[in-house]
Coordinates of C-alpha atoms in Angstrom, one line a residue:
M1 CA 204.7 148.1 -12.5
S2 CA 208.3 147.7 -11.5
K3 CA 211.0 147.9 -14.1
P4 CA 212.5 144.3 -15.0
K5 CA 215.9 143.6 -13.8
G6 CA 218.8 143.3 -16.3
F7 CA 218.8 139.3 -16.2
E8 CA 215.0 139.0 -16.6
K9 CA 213.2 138.1 -19.8
P10 CA 209.5 138.1 -20.7
T11 CA 207.4 135.1 -19.2
G12 CA 207.1 132.3 -21.5
F13 CA 210.4 132.9 -23.3
R14 CA 213.6 131.0 -22.6
D15 CA 217.3 131.3 -23.3
Y16 CA 219.1 128.3 -24.8
T17 CA 222.5 127.3 -23.4
P18 CA 225.2 126.0 -25.7
H19 CA 224.5 122.4 -24.8
V20 CA 220.9 122.7 -25.5
V21 CA 221.5 124.5 -28.8
S22 CA 223.9 121.7 -29.8
K23 CA 221.0 119.3 -29.2
L24 CA 218.5 121.5 -31.1
R25 CA 220.8 121.7 -34.1
K26 CA 221.4 118.0 -34.2
I27 CA 217.8 117.2 -34.2
E28 CA 217.0 119.9 -36.7
R29 CA 219.8 118.7 -39.0
N30 CA 218.9 114.9 -38.6
V31 CA 215.2 115.5 -39.2
L32 CA 215.5 117.9 -42.2
E33 CA 218.0 115.5 -43.8
C34 CA 215.5 112.7 -43.3
M35 CA 212.7 114.8 -44.9
E36 CA 214.9 115.7 -47.7
R37 CA 215.6 111.9 -48.5
W38 CA 211.8 111.8 -49.0
G39 CA 211.8 114.5 -51.5
Y40 CA 210.7 117.5 -49.3
R41 CA 212.4 120.9 -50.0
Q42 CA 213.0 123.3 -47.2
I43 CA 211.1 126.6 -47.1
I44 CA 211.6 129.7 -44.9
T45 CA 208.8 132.2 -44.3
P46 CA 208.8 135.6 -42.3
T47 CA 208.5 135.7 -38.6
I48 CA 205.9 138.4 -39.1
E49 CA 202.8 138.1 -41.1
Y50 CA 199.7 140.2 -41.8
Y51 CA 196.8 139.5 -39.3
D52 CA 194.1 139.8 -42.0
T53 CA 195.8 137.1 -44.2
V54 CA 197.9 134.5 -42.4
G55 CA 196.6 135.5 -38.9
V56 CA 193.1 134.9 -39.9
A57 CA 193.7 131.7 -41.8
S58 CA 195.9 130.1 -39.0
S59 CA 194.7 127.1 -37.0
T60 CA 195.6 129.2 -34.0
S61 CA 192.7 130.9 -32.2
D62 CA 192.7 134.8 -32.0
R63 CA 193.4 134.9 -28.5
K64 CA 196.5 133.0 -28.8
L65 CA 198.1 135.2 -31.4
F66 CA 200.9 137.8 -30.6
K67 CA 199.7 140.9 -32.4
L68 CA 201.6 144.3 -33.1
L69 CA 201.1 147.4 -35.3
N70 CA 203.5 148.5 -38.0
S71 CA 204.1 152.3 -38.6
R72 CA 201.0 152.6 -40.7
G73 CA 198.7 151.1 -38.1
T74 CA 198.3 147.7 -40.0
T75 CA 197.8 144.8 -37.5
L76 CA 200.7 142.1 -37.8
V77 CA 201.1 138.8 -36.1
L78 CA 204.1 136.7 -35.0
R79 CA 203.6 133.5 -36.8
S80 CA 201.8 130.9 -34.8
D81 CA 202.5 128.0 -37.0
L82 CA 204.0 127.5 -40.4
T83 CA 201.1 125.8 -42.3
A84 CA 199.1 129.1 -43.1
P85 CA 202.3 131.0 -44.2
I86 CA 203.4 128.1 -46.5
A87 CA 199.8 128.0 -47.9
R88 CA 200.3 131.7 -48.6
V89 CA 203.4 131.0 -50.6
V90 CA 202.1 127.9 -52.4
S91 CA 199.2 130.1 -53.6
S92 CA 201.6 132.8 -55.0
M93 CA 205.2 132.3 -55.6
L94 CA 204.9 128.5 -56.1
K95 CA 201.6 128.5 -58.0
D96 CA 203.4 127.4 -61.3
E97 CA 205.1 124.5 -59.8
A98 CA 204.1 121.1 -60.6
L99 CA 201.9 119.2 -58.0
P100 CA 202.1 117.5 -55.6
L101 CA 204.4 120.0 -53.7
R102 CA 206.6 118.6 -50.9
L103 CA 207.9 121.3 -48.5
S104 CA 209.7 121.1 -45.2
Y105 CA 210.5 123.7 -42.5
H106 CA 212.3 124.3 -39.1
A107 CA 211.3 127.5 -37.4
N108 CA 210.2 129.3 -34.2
V109 CA 206.6 130.0 -33.6
F110 CA 204.7 132.1 -31.0
R111 CA 201.5 131.4 -29.1
S112 CA 200.5 133.7 -26.2
I113 CA 198.4 131.1 -24.6
E114 CA 201.4 129.1 -23.8
E115 CA 202.5 131.8 -21.5
E116 CA 199.2 131.8 -19.7
A117 CA 199.5 128.0 -19.2
G118 CA 202.9 128.3 -17.6
R119 CA 204.4 127.0 -20.8
E120 CA 206.7 128.3 -23.6
A121 CA 205.2 131.2 -25.6
E122 CA 208.0 130.7 -28.2
F123 CA 209.1 127.2 -29.4
F124 CA 210.4 125.3 -32.4
Q125 CA 208.6 123.2 -35.0
T126 CA 210.0 121.1 -37.7
G127 CA 207.5 119.7 -40.2
V128 CA 206.3 119.1 -43.7
E129 CA 203.4 119.9 -46.1
L130 CA 202.3 117.8 -48.9
V131 CA 200.0 119.8 -51.2
G132 CA 197.9 118.8 -54.2
D133 CA 197.3 115.1 -53.4
D134 CA 194.1 114.0 -51.5
S135 CA 194.8 110.3 -51.8
P136 CA 195.2 107.7 -48.9
E137 CA 198.7 107.4 -50.2
A138 CA 199.5 110.9 -49.5
D139 CA 198.1 110.8 -45.8
A140 CA 200.0 107.5 -45.3
E141 CA 203.2 109.2 -46.6
V142 CA 203.1 111.9 -44.0
V143 CA 202.4 109.5 -41.2
A144 CA 205.3 107.3 -42.2
L145 CA 207.6 110.3 -42.6
A146 CA 206.5 111.5 -39.1
I147 CA 207.6 108.1 -37.8
A148 CA 211.0 108.3 -39.7
S149 CA 211.4 112.0 -38.4
L150 CA 210.7 110.9 -34.8
Q151 CA 213.4 108.1 -35.1
A152 CA 215.8 110.7 -36.7
A153 CA 215.1 113.0 -33.8
G154 CA 216.1 110.3 -31.3
V155 CA 212.6 109.3 -30.2
S156 CA 212.9 105.5 -30.1
S157 CA 209.8 104.5 -28.2
F158 CA 206.5 106.1 -29.4
K159 CA 202.9 105.6 -30.8
I160 CA 201.0 107.3 -33.4
A161 CA 197.3 107.7 -32.8
M162 CA 195.2 108.2 -36.0
G163 CA 191.7 109.3 -36.4
H164 CA 189.4 111.0 -39.0
M165 CA 187.2 114.1 -38.6
G166 CA 184.7 112.8 -41.2
F167 CA 183.7 109.7 -39.2
L168 CA 182.8 111.8 -36.2
N169 CA 181.0 114.4 -38.3
G170 CA 179.0 111.7 -40.0
L171 CA 178.1 110.0 -36.8
L172 CA 177.0 113.2 -35.0
E173 CA 175.0 114.3 -37.9
E174 CA 173.3 111.0 -38.0
V175 CA 172.5 110.8 -34.1
I176 CA 171.8 114.5 -33.5
P177 CA 171.2 116.1 -36.9
G178 CA 171.3 119.9 -37.1
Q179 CA 172.3 120.3 -33.6
T180 CA 175.5 122.3 -34.1
A181 CA 176.0 123.7 -30.7
E182 CA 175.6 120.2 -29.1
Q183 CA 177.8 118.7 -31.7
E184 CA 180.5 121.3 -31.0
Q185 CA 180.2 120.5 -27.3
L186 CA 180.8 116.9 -27.8
K187 CA 183.8 117.6 -30.0
E188 CA 185.2 119.8 -27.3
G189 CA 185.0 117.0 -24.9
L190 CA 186.9 114.6 -27.2
L191 CA 189.4 117.4 -28.1
G192 CA 190.2 118.0 -24.5
R193 CA 190.3 114.2 -23.5
D194 CA 187.6 115.1 -21.1
Y195 CA 185.7 111.8 -21.3
V196 CA 183.8 112.4 -18.2
G197 CA 182.5 115.6 -19.6
Y198 CA 181.9 114.0 -23.0
R199 CA 179.5 111.4 -21.2
Q200 CA 177.8 114.1 -19.2
S201 CA 177.1 116.0 -22.5
I202 CA 175.6 112.8 -23.9
E203 CA 173.3 112.5 -20.8
A204 CA 172.1 116.1 -21.1
L205 CA 170.9 115.4 -24.7
N206 CA 167.9 113.0 -23.5
L207 CA 168.6 110.6 -26.4
E208 CA 167.2 107.1 -27.0
P209 CA 169.3 104.3 -25.5
K210 CA 170.5 103.2 -29.0
Q211 CA 171.7 106.7 -29.8
K212 CA 173.5 107.0 -26.5
Q213 CA 175.2 103.8 -27.2
Q214 CA 176.4 105.0 -30.6
L215 CA 178.0 108.1 -29.1
E216 CA 179.5 106.3 -26.1
A217 CA 180.9 103.6 -28.3
I218 CA 183.4 106.1 -29.8
L219 CA 185.4 106.0 -26.7
R220 CA 186.0 102.2 -27.2
L221 CA 187.1 102.7 -30.9
R222 CA 190.9 102.5 -30.2
G223 CA 193.1 99.7 -31.4
G224 CA 194.4 98.1 -34.6
K225 CA 193.0 97.5 -38.0
E226 CA 189.9 95.8 -36.5
I227 CA 188.6 99.1 -35.4
C228 CA 187.6 99.8 -39.0
T229 CA 185.1 96.9 -38.9
H230 CA 183.7 98.0 -35.6
A231 CA 183.4 101.6 -36.7
S232 CA 181.7 100.6 -39.9
E233 CA 179.1 98.7 -37.9
L234 CA 178.4 101.8 -35.6
S235 CA 177.1 104.2 -38.2
S236 CA 175.1 104.0 -41.4
S237 CA 176.2 107.6 -42.4
A238 CA 177.6 107.8 -45.8
E239 CA 180.2 110.3 -44.6
A240 CA 181.3 108.1 -41.7
A241 CA 181.5 105.2 -44.0
Q242 CA 183.6 106.9 -46.6
S243 CA 185.9 108.3 -43.8
I244 CA 186.5 104.8 -42.4
A245 CA 187.2 103.4 -45.8
H246 CA 189.8 106.1 -46.3
L247 CA 191.3 105.5 -42.9
C248 CA 191.6 101.8 -43.5
A249 CA 193.2 102.5 -46.9
V250 CA 195.8 104.7 -45.1
F251 CA 196.5 101.9 -42.6
E252 CA 196.9 99.4 -45.3
V253 CA 199.6 101.7 -47.0
L254 CA 201.3 102.1 -43.6
E255 CA 201.5 98.2 -43.5
A256 CA 203.2 98.2 -46.9
Y257 CA 205.7 100.9 -45.5
G258 CA 206.4 98.4 -42.6
V259 CA 205.5 100.9 -39.8
S260 CA 202.0 100.0 -38.9
E261 CA 203.4 98.5 -35.5
H262 CA 203.8 102.2 -34.5
V263 CA 200.2 103.2 -35.3
L264 CA 196.9 102.7 -33.6
I265 CA 193.5 103.8 -34.8
D266 CA 191.8 106.1 -32.3
L267 CA 188.5 107.6 -33.4
T268 CA 188.5 109.9 -30.4
M269 CA 191.5 111.7 -31.6
I270 CA 190.1 114.6 -33.7
G271 CA 192.8 117.2 -33.6
D272 CA 191.6 120.9 -34.0
F273 CA 188.1 120.2 -35.4
S274 CA 187.9 123.7 -36.6
Y275 CA 190.9 123.2 -38.9
Y276 CA 191.4 119.6 -39.9
T277 CA 189.0 118.0 -42.5
G278 CA 190.1 114.4 -42.8
M279 CA 192.8 112.1 -41.3
T280 CA 194.4 113.5 -38.1
F281 CA 197.1 112.1 -36.0
E282 CA 199.4 112.6 -33.0
G283 CA 202.6 111.0 -31.9
Y284 CA 203.4 110.2 -28.1
A285 CA 206.9 109.4 -26.8
A286 CA 207.1 106.8 -24.0
E287 CA 208.8 109.4 -21.8
L288 CA 206.0 112.2 -22.3
G289 CA 202.3 112.4 -21.7
S290 CA 201.9 115.2 -24.3
P291 CA 202.2 114.9 -28.1
V292 CA 205.7 115.2 -29.6
C293 CA 204.1 115.5 -33.1
S294 CA 200.8 116.2 -34.5
G295 CA 199.3 116.6 -38.1
G296 CA 196.6 115.7 -40.5
R297 CA 194.6 116.7 -43.6
Y298 CA 193.4 120.3 -44.0
D299 CA 191.8 120.6 -47.4
N300 CA 190.0 124.0 -46.9
L301 CA 193.0 126.2 -46.0
L302 CA 194.5 127.0 -49.5
Q303 CA 191.2 128.1 -50.8
Q304 CA 191.5 131.2 -48.3
F305 CA 194.4 132.2 -50.4
G306 CA 192.6 131.8 -53.7
R307 CA 194.0 128.3 -54.7
A308 CA 191.7 125.4 -53.8
L309 CA 194.1 122.5 -53.2
P310 CA 194.0 119.5 -50.8
A311 CA 196.9 119.4 -48.3
T312 CA 198.3 117.2 -45.5
G313 CA 201.2 117.5 -43.2
F314 CA 202.7 117.4 -39.7
A315 CA 205.0 119.2 -37.3
L316 CA 207.3 117.8 -34.6
K317 CA 207.1 119.6 -31.4
T318 CA 210.9 120.0 -31.2
N319 CA 211.1 121.7 -27.7
R320 CA 209.4 118.7 -26.1
I321 CA 211.8 116.4 -27.8
I322 CA 214.7 118.5 -26.6
D323 CA 213.4 118.7 -22.9
G324 CA 211.7 115.3 -22.4
V325 CA 213.3 112.7 -24.7
H326 CA 216.8 111.5 -24.2
G327 CA 217.5 109.7 -27.4
V328 CA 219.8 112.2 -28.7
T329 CA 223.2 112.5 -27.2
I330 CA 225.8 115.3 -28.0
E331 CA 229.5 114.5 -28.2
E332 CA 231.0 117.9 -27.7
T333 CA 234.3 118.2 -29.6
K334 CA 237.0 119.4 -27.4
P335 CA 239.1 122.3 -29.0
V336 CA 242.8 122.6 -29.2
R337 CA 244.0 125.4 -27.1
I338 CA 246.9 127.6 -28.4
E339 CA 248.6 129.9 -26.0
Y340 CA 251.3 132.4 -27.1
S341 CA 253.6 135.1 -26.1
P342 CA 253.5 138.5 -28.0
D343 CA 256.7 137.7 -29.8
R344 CA 255.2 134.5 -31.4
R345 CA 251.7 135.7 -31.9
A346 CA 252.0 135.4 -35.8
E347 CA 253.4 131.9 -35.7
A348 CA 250.7 130.6 -33.2
L349 CA 247.8 132.3 -35.2
T350 CA 249.0 130.7 -38.4
E351 CA 249.1 127.4 -36.7
A352 CA 245.6 128.0 -35.5
A353 CA 244.3 128.9 -39.1
R354 CA 245.9 125.6 -40.4
L355 CA 244.3 123.3 -37.8
R356 CA 240.9 125.1 -38.3
S357 CA 241.2 124.4 -42.1
L358 CA 241.5 120.8 -41.3
G359 CA 238.3 120.7 -39.4
Q360 CA 239.8 121.1 -35.9
N361 CA 238.1 123.5 -33.3
V362 CA 240.8 125.8 -31.9
V363 CA 240.8 128.6 -29.3
T364 CA 243.7 131.0 -28.8
S365 CA 244.9 133.0 -25.9
L366 CA 247.7 135.4 -25.0
L367 CA 249.9 133.8 -22.3
E368 CA 249.6 137.1 -20.2
K369 CA 245.9 136.4 -19.8
A370 CA 246.7 133.7 -17.3
E371 CA 247.2 136.5 -14.8
S372 CA 244.4 138.8 -16.0
K373 CA 242.7 141.3 -13.6
H374 CA 239.5 139.4 -14.1
G375 CA 240.9 136.3 -12.5
T376 CA 243.1 133.3 -13.2
Y377 CA 242.6 131.6 -16.5
E378 CA 242.9 127.9 -16.0
T379 CA 242.6 125.1 -18.6
T380 CA 241.8 121.6 -17.3
A381 CA 242.3 118.4 -19.3
D382 CA 238.5 117.7 -19.7
Q383 CA 237.9 121.1 -21.4
V384 CA 240.5 120.8 -24.3
E385 CA 241.8 118.1 -26.5
Q386 CA 245.4 119.6 -26.4
V387 CA 247.3 122.6 -25.2
I388 CA 250.0 124.0 -27.6
I389 CA 252.3 126.8 -26.1
Y390 CA 254.2 129.2 -28.3
G391 CA 256.7 131.0 -26.1
S392 CA 256.5 131.4 -22.2
K393 CA 255.0 133.9 -19.8
K394 CA 258.4 135.8 -20.0
G395 CA 258.4 135.8 -23.7
G396 CA 261.0 132.9 -23.9
N397 CA 260.9 129.9 -26.4

């Protein structure tokens, strides 16, 4: 294996130039301020966690984790999401705080599968967790906040697709009871949006016509509030009925928020079915075909850390917003440039300090640098707001 060149970096990782960083920071600042106005407090957790705790509890499959060993031979992981680390903190350091807990975050996460897919192995997420409330009001709150956060991030045109794991679980158990492997295969088809494969899996089950119609009808359950009625007529399962009632209640709260125009009910949208336990959702921007946010209810996670609490939340896929959505514009502040001769250095640097104290960006340079051995230093009008010169190249006034 050849030695990497000095300018190379690992596959799947990227450098962020100043302009991109400015955009990232603006999105981060705007979204976190939005979340704070909704009562969410920011939390920061370590980049590295124990594999046997956070790594195992994470929604990320084992093959997607970046693993490493510490000096004692203990397996560690680079965090692949923020939900599991926050669950660890909620179950320990925050166990005496009143519920519900509202927490927000912005951090980089790592997933090795992104590298294999030609995508980024390190990326940023900005999100929230609402812990200790299992009501439709709580689920509606995180969806409404996701909408407000997307708008704060500069995403002006988008749709939120909202589903419920319980409906699909109830329907599948009604139609093919006890056939766990077959149920998982059908879920995989829906999760991957492979509807051709989903139909082929149905055909392979040799079901009665009515049962086939029930499973195929899921693909048509996309739309507005009327989907609740259609779904209720499709299944007699108690779990499915309860799930649809919950989802409809969430939609009604979103109507009260005045944001239901951004939401559609999509019962083919199940999220990570090994992780989510109830309502799930994804947000799609008009400019992109892949989700810019995702979230849902995960009521089984915290019990893995010894504290059985319901929870719901979401994360913005900040990198996709940076790269694919053009709603955030950066107006770069041009600095004042102060050039000075050696005999007027103190005077020039004092003025630079004064201007900086007033909030002005200032760069300074010795006049002799204009003829440096590294080349000619030139300042154009579009690079600076103003040029102030103390002295001259010959040291004059």
